[in-house]
Amino acid sequence: MKIFMYDDEKISQHPSQVLEINGNILTIHINIETNPVFKDKTIDTTTLDKNTIYTLNYMIYGYYPFMVSESHDAVSDYAALRIYVSNSGDICLYAPIKTIISPTSTTKDIEIITIDKVNFLHFRDELAQLYPEYKEKNKHIAYHDSLHDVLDANYSLACQDAQLEVLTRILLNIIQKNPDLLDDSSKDILSKVESALENTSLLKVKSIDKIKEEIENKHFIRDLQVQYYNMKLKGRDSLND
């Protein structure tokens, strides 16, 4: 078993956890300074899918009652432990918070690997070097990460907001000229929100030319998405070669 941990001087002393390792059973005891009681979590690693990183997150009163796999996991500021089981059954752990190995652990074949970079991506890179099956998987995850790295969420939302404003204006104009298009229930809903729509209209802060420009800028986002899916498709093809 390999455990990737940080030097104590490079991470906060709170929260901290004590990790007891007994074969495939991991028992974790967390201690959070703001709530100084221990909360336990037991995990049977044989129940986890292989070649997948699972993340155990903590909250103010201890561990969340679930773990999430990397396909659903944002890199959390509240990650207590990440667990990887290789296809051959090797177990690798990544502990982003202060972790002490319990002296009551029955598993003795434990390799502690001290890492300098406080970065989840570093753990993924380490796994990619150790296990060929994860190296290929990591490529696909990297494609996804690269799209997030270059795409500004605020920029994307501005483009969507501009398009939604135009469609809303068109729809309201059509309804005003053709009120019979709506049934009584829809008319009632519109009467309650119409003033709010007017007061928050994007046209109050931007000209129609500026809104047009922002809609046209969506092609930059689409170009990035095309590049991403092309990269992903090439990676998938290489797995099938």
Coordinates of C-alpha atoms in Angstrom, one line a residue:
M1 CA 0.0 0.0 0.0
K2 CA 1.2 3.5 -0.9
I3 CA 0.1 6.6 0.9
F4 CA 0.9 10.0 -0.5
M5 CA 1.1 12.6 2.2
Y6 CA 2.5 16.1 2.8
D7 CA 5.2 17.2 5.1
D8 CA 3.5 18.4 8.4
E9 CA 5.1 21.8 8.1
K10 CA 3.4 22.4 4.7
I11 CA -0.2 21.8 5.7
S12 CA -2.5 23.0 8.5
Q13 CA -2.7 20.9 11.7
H14 CA -6.5 21.1 11.6
P15 CA -8.5 19.2 10.6
S16 CA -6.5 16.0 11.2
Q17 CA -7.3 12.4 11.0
V18 CA -6.0 9.0 12.3
L19 CA -5.9 6.3 9.7
E20 CA -6.1 2.6 10.8
I21 CA -5.3 0.1 8.1
N22 CA -6.3 -3.5 8.5
G23 CA -6.0 -5.3 5.1
N24 CA -8.7 -4.0 2.8
I25 CA -10.5 -2.2 5.7
L26 CA -9.7 1.5 6.3
T27 CA -11.0 3.1 9.5
I28 CA -10.6 6.9 9.6
H29 CA -11.1 9.0 12.7
I30 CA -11.3 12.7 12.0
N31 CA -10.8 15.5 14.5
I32 CA -12.0 19.0 13.6
E33 CA -10.8 21.9 15.8
T34 CA -14.2 23.7 15.7
N35 CA -16.0 20.5 16.8
P36 CA -13.4 18.6 18.9
V37 CA -15.1 15.2 18.7
F38 CA -13.9 12.2 16.7
K39 CA -16.1 11.0 13.9
D40 CA -15.3 7.5 12.4
K41 CA -15.7 6.2 8.9
T42 CA -15.0 2.7 7.8
I43 CA -14.4 1.8 4.2
D44 CA -14.0 -1.7 2.6
T45 CA -11.8 -1.1 -0.4
T46 CA -13.0 -4.4 -2.0
T47 CA -16.3 -2.7 -2.6
L48 CA -14.8 0.1 -4.7
D49 CA -14.5 0.0 -8.5
K50 CA -11.0 -0.5 -9.7
N51 CA -9.0 2.1 -11.6
T52 CA -11.1 4.8 -10.1
I53 CA -10.3 7.5 -7.6
Y54 CA -12.8 7.9 -4.8
T55 CA -12.9 10.9 -2.6
L56 CA -14.0 11.0 1.0
N57 CA -15.0 14.5 2.0
Y58 CA -15.4 15.9 5.5
M59 CA -17.8 18.5 6.8
I60 CA -18.0 20.5 10.0
Y61 CA -19.3 17.6 12.1
G62 CA -17.2 14.8 10.5
Y63 CA -17.2 12.8 7.3
Y64 CA -19.9 13.0 4.7
P65 CA -21.8 9.7 4.7
F66 CA -20.8 9.0 1.2
M67 CA -17.9 9.0 -1.2
V68 CA -17.9 10.2 -4.8
S69 CA -15.9 8.8 -7.7
E70 CA -13.8 11.1 -9.9
S71 CA -16.4 11.2 -12.6
H72 CA -18.6 13.3 -10.2
D73 CA -16.0 14.9 -8.1
A74 CA -15.0 18.6 -8.2
V75 CA -11.6 19.1 -6.6
S76 CA -12.9 19.7 -3.1
D77 CA -11.4 21.9 -0.5
Y78 CA -12.9 19.5 2.0
A79 CA -11.3 16.3 0.8
A80 CA -10.0 14.1 3.6
L81 CA -8.9 11.1 1.7
R82 CA -8.7 9.9 -1.9
I83 CA -8.6 6.2 -2.5
Y84 CA -7.4 4.4 -5.6
V85 CA -7.5 0.6 -6.2
S86 CA -5.6 -0.6 -9.3
N87 CA -6.7 -3.4 -11.6
S88 CA -4.3 -5.7 -9.8
G89 CA -5.7 -4.8 -6.4
D90 CA -3.0 -2.3 -5.2
I91 CA -4.3 0.4 -2.9
C92 CA -3.0 4.0 -3.1
L93 CA -4.2 6.7 -0.8
Y94 CA -3.8 10.4 -1.0
A95 CA -4.2 12.4 2.2
P96 CA -4.6 16.1 1.7
I97 CA -5.0 16.9 5.4
K98 CA -2.8 16.0 8.3
T99 CA -2.9 12.2 8.7
I100 CA -1.4 9.9 11.3
I101 CA -1.1 6.2 10.8
S102 CA -2.6 4.4 13.8
P103 CA -0.2 2.1 15.7
T104 CA -3.0 -0.4 15.9
S105 CA -2.9 -1.0 12.1
T106 CA -2.3 -4.6 11.3
T107 CA -1.1 -3.9 7.8
K108 CA 2.6 -3.3 8.0
D109 CA 3.6 -3.1 4.3
I110 CA 2.9 0.6 4.0
E111 CA 5.0 2.9 1.9
I112 CA 4.7 6.6 2.9
I113 CA 5.5 8.9 -0.1
T114 CA 6.0 12.5 0.9
I115 CA 4.9 15.0 -1.8
D116 CA 5.7 18.6 -2.0
K117 CA 2.9 19.9 -4.2
V118 CA -0.4 20.5 -2.4
N119 CA -2.3 19.5 -5.5
F120 CA -4.7 16.6 -6.4
L121 CA -3.4 16.6 -10.0
H122 CA 0.0 15.6 -8.7
F123 CA -1.6 12.4 -7.2
R124 CA -3.2 11.6 -10.6
D125 CA 0.2 12.1 -12.3
E126 CA 1.8 9.7 -9.8
L127 CA -0.8 7.1 -10.4
A128 CA -0.4 7.5 -14.2
Q129 CA 3.3 6.7 -13.8
L130 CA 2.6 3.6 -11.6
Y131 CA -0.3 2.1 -13.4
P132 CA -0.7 1.9 -17.2
E133 CA -4.4 1.5 -17.0
Y134 CA -4.7 4.8 -15.2
K135 CA -2.3 6.6 -17.5
E136 CA -4.8 6.1 -20.3
K137 CA -7.7 7.2 -18.1
N138 CA -5.9 10.2 -16.9
K139 CA -5.5 11.5 -20.5
H140 CA -9.3 11.6 -20.9
I141 CA -9.7 13.5 -17.6
A142 CA -6.9 15.9 -18.7
Y143 CA -8.9 16.7 -21.8
H144 CA -11.8 17.7 -19.7
D145 CA -9.6 19.7 -17.3
S146 CA -8.0 21.6 -20.2
L147 CA -11.4 22.8 -21.4
H148 CA -12.2 24.1 -17.9
D149 CA -8.8 25.8 -17.6
V150 CA -9.2 27.9 -20.8
L151 CA -13.0 28.5 -20.5
D152 CA -14.1 31.4 -18.3
A153 CA -17.4 30.5 -16.7
N154 CA -18.4 34.2 -16.4
Y155 CA -17.7 34.7 -20.1
S156 CA -19.8 31.7 -21.0
L157 CA -22.7 33.0 -18.8
A158 CA -22.5 36.4 -20.4
C159 CA -23.0 34.9 -23.8
Q160 CA -26.0 32.8 -22.6
D161 CA -27.5 35.8 -20.8
A162 CA -27.3 37.9 -24.0
Q163 CA -29.0 35.2 -26.0
L164 CA -31.7 34.6 -23.4
E165 CA -32.4 38.4 -23.2
V166 CA -33.0 38.5 -27.0
L167 CA -35.3 35.5 -27.0
T168 CA -37.2 36.9 -24.0
R169 CA -37.7 40.3 -25.7
I170 CA -38.9 38.6 -28.9
L171 CA -41.3 36.4 -27.0
L172 CA -42.7 39.3 -24.9
N173 CA -43.3 41.4 -28.0
I174 CA -45.1 38.6 -29.7
I175 CA -47.3 38.0 -26.6
Q176 CA -48.1 41.8 -26.3
K177 CA -49.3 41.8 -29.9
N178 CA -51.1 38.5 -29.6
P179 CA -52.3 38.1 -26.0
D180 CA -54.7 35.3 -26.9
L181 CA -51.7 33.0 -27.4
L182 CA -51.6 32.5 -23.6
D183 CA -54.2 30.7 -21.5
D184 CA -55.4 32.3 -18.3
S185 CA -52.9 30.5 -16.1
S186 CA -49.9 31.7 -18.3
K187 CA -51.3 35.2 -18.3
D188 CA -51.5 35.2 -14.5
I189 CA -47.9 34.0 -14.2
L190 CA -46.7 36.6 -16.7
S191 CA -48.5 39.4 -14.9
K192 CA -46.6 38.6 -11.7
V193 CA -43.1 38.5 -13.3
E194 CA -43.4 40.9 -16.2
S195 CA -42.3 44.0 -14.2
A196 CA -39.3 42.0 -12.8
L197 CA -38.3 41.0 -16.3
E198 CA -38.5 44.7 -17.4
N199 CA -36.5 45.9 -14.4
T200 CA -33.7 43.4 -14.8
S201 CA -33.5 43.6 -18.6
L202 CA -30.0 43.4 -20.0
L203 CA -31.0 46.2 -22.3
K204 CA -30.9 48.6 -19.3
V205 CA -27.1 48.2 -19.2
K206 CA -26.1 47.1 -22.7
S207 CA -27.0 48.2 -26.2
I208 CA -28.5 45.8 -28.6
D209 CA -25.2 45.9 -30.6
K210 CA -23.3 44.9 -27.6
I211 CA -25.7 42.0 -26.9
K212 CA -25.3 41.0 -30.6
E213 CA -21.5 40.9 -30.1
E214 CA -21.7 38.7 -27.0
I215 CA -24.0 36.2 -28.8
E216 CA -21.5 36.1 -31.7
N217 CA -18.7 35.5 -29.3
K218 CA -20.2 32.1 -28.5
H219 CA -18.3 30.8 -31.5
F220 CA -15.1 30.9 -29.4
I221 CA -16.7 28.6 -26.8
R222 CA -18.0 26.3 -29.6
D223 CA -14.5 26.2 -31.1
L224 CA -13.0 25.1 -27.8
Q225 CA -15.7 22.5 -27.4
V226 CA -15.0 21.1 -30.9
Q227 CA -11.3 20.9 -30.0
Y228 CA -12.1 19.1 -26.8
Y229 CA -14.4 16.5 -28.3
N230 CA -11.9 15.9 -31.1
M231 CA -9.1 15.3 -28.6
K232 CA -11.4 13.0 -26.6
L233 CA -12.4 11.0 -29.7
K234 CA -8.7 10.6 -30.7
G235 CA -7.9 9.4 -27.2
R236 CA -10.8 6.9 -27.3
D237 CA -9.7 5.6 -30.7
S238 CA -6.1 5.1 -29.3
L239 CA -7.6 2.9 -26.6
N240 CA -9.3 0.7 -29.2
D241 CA -6.2 0.3 -31.4

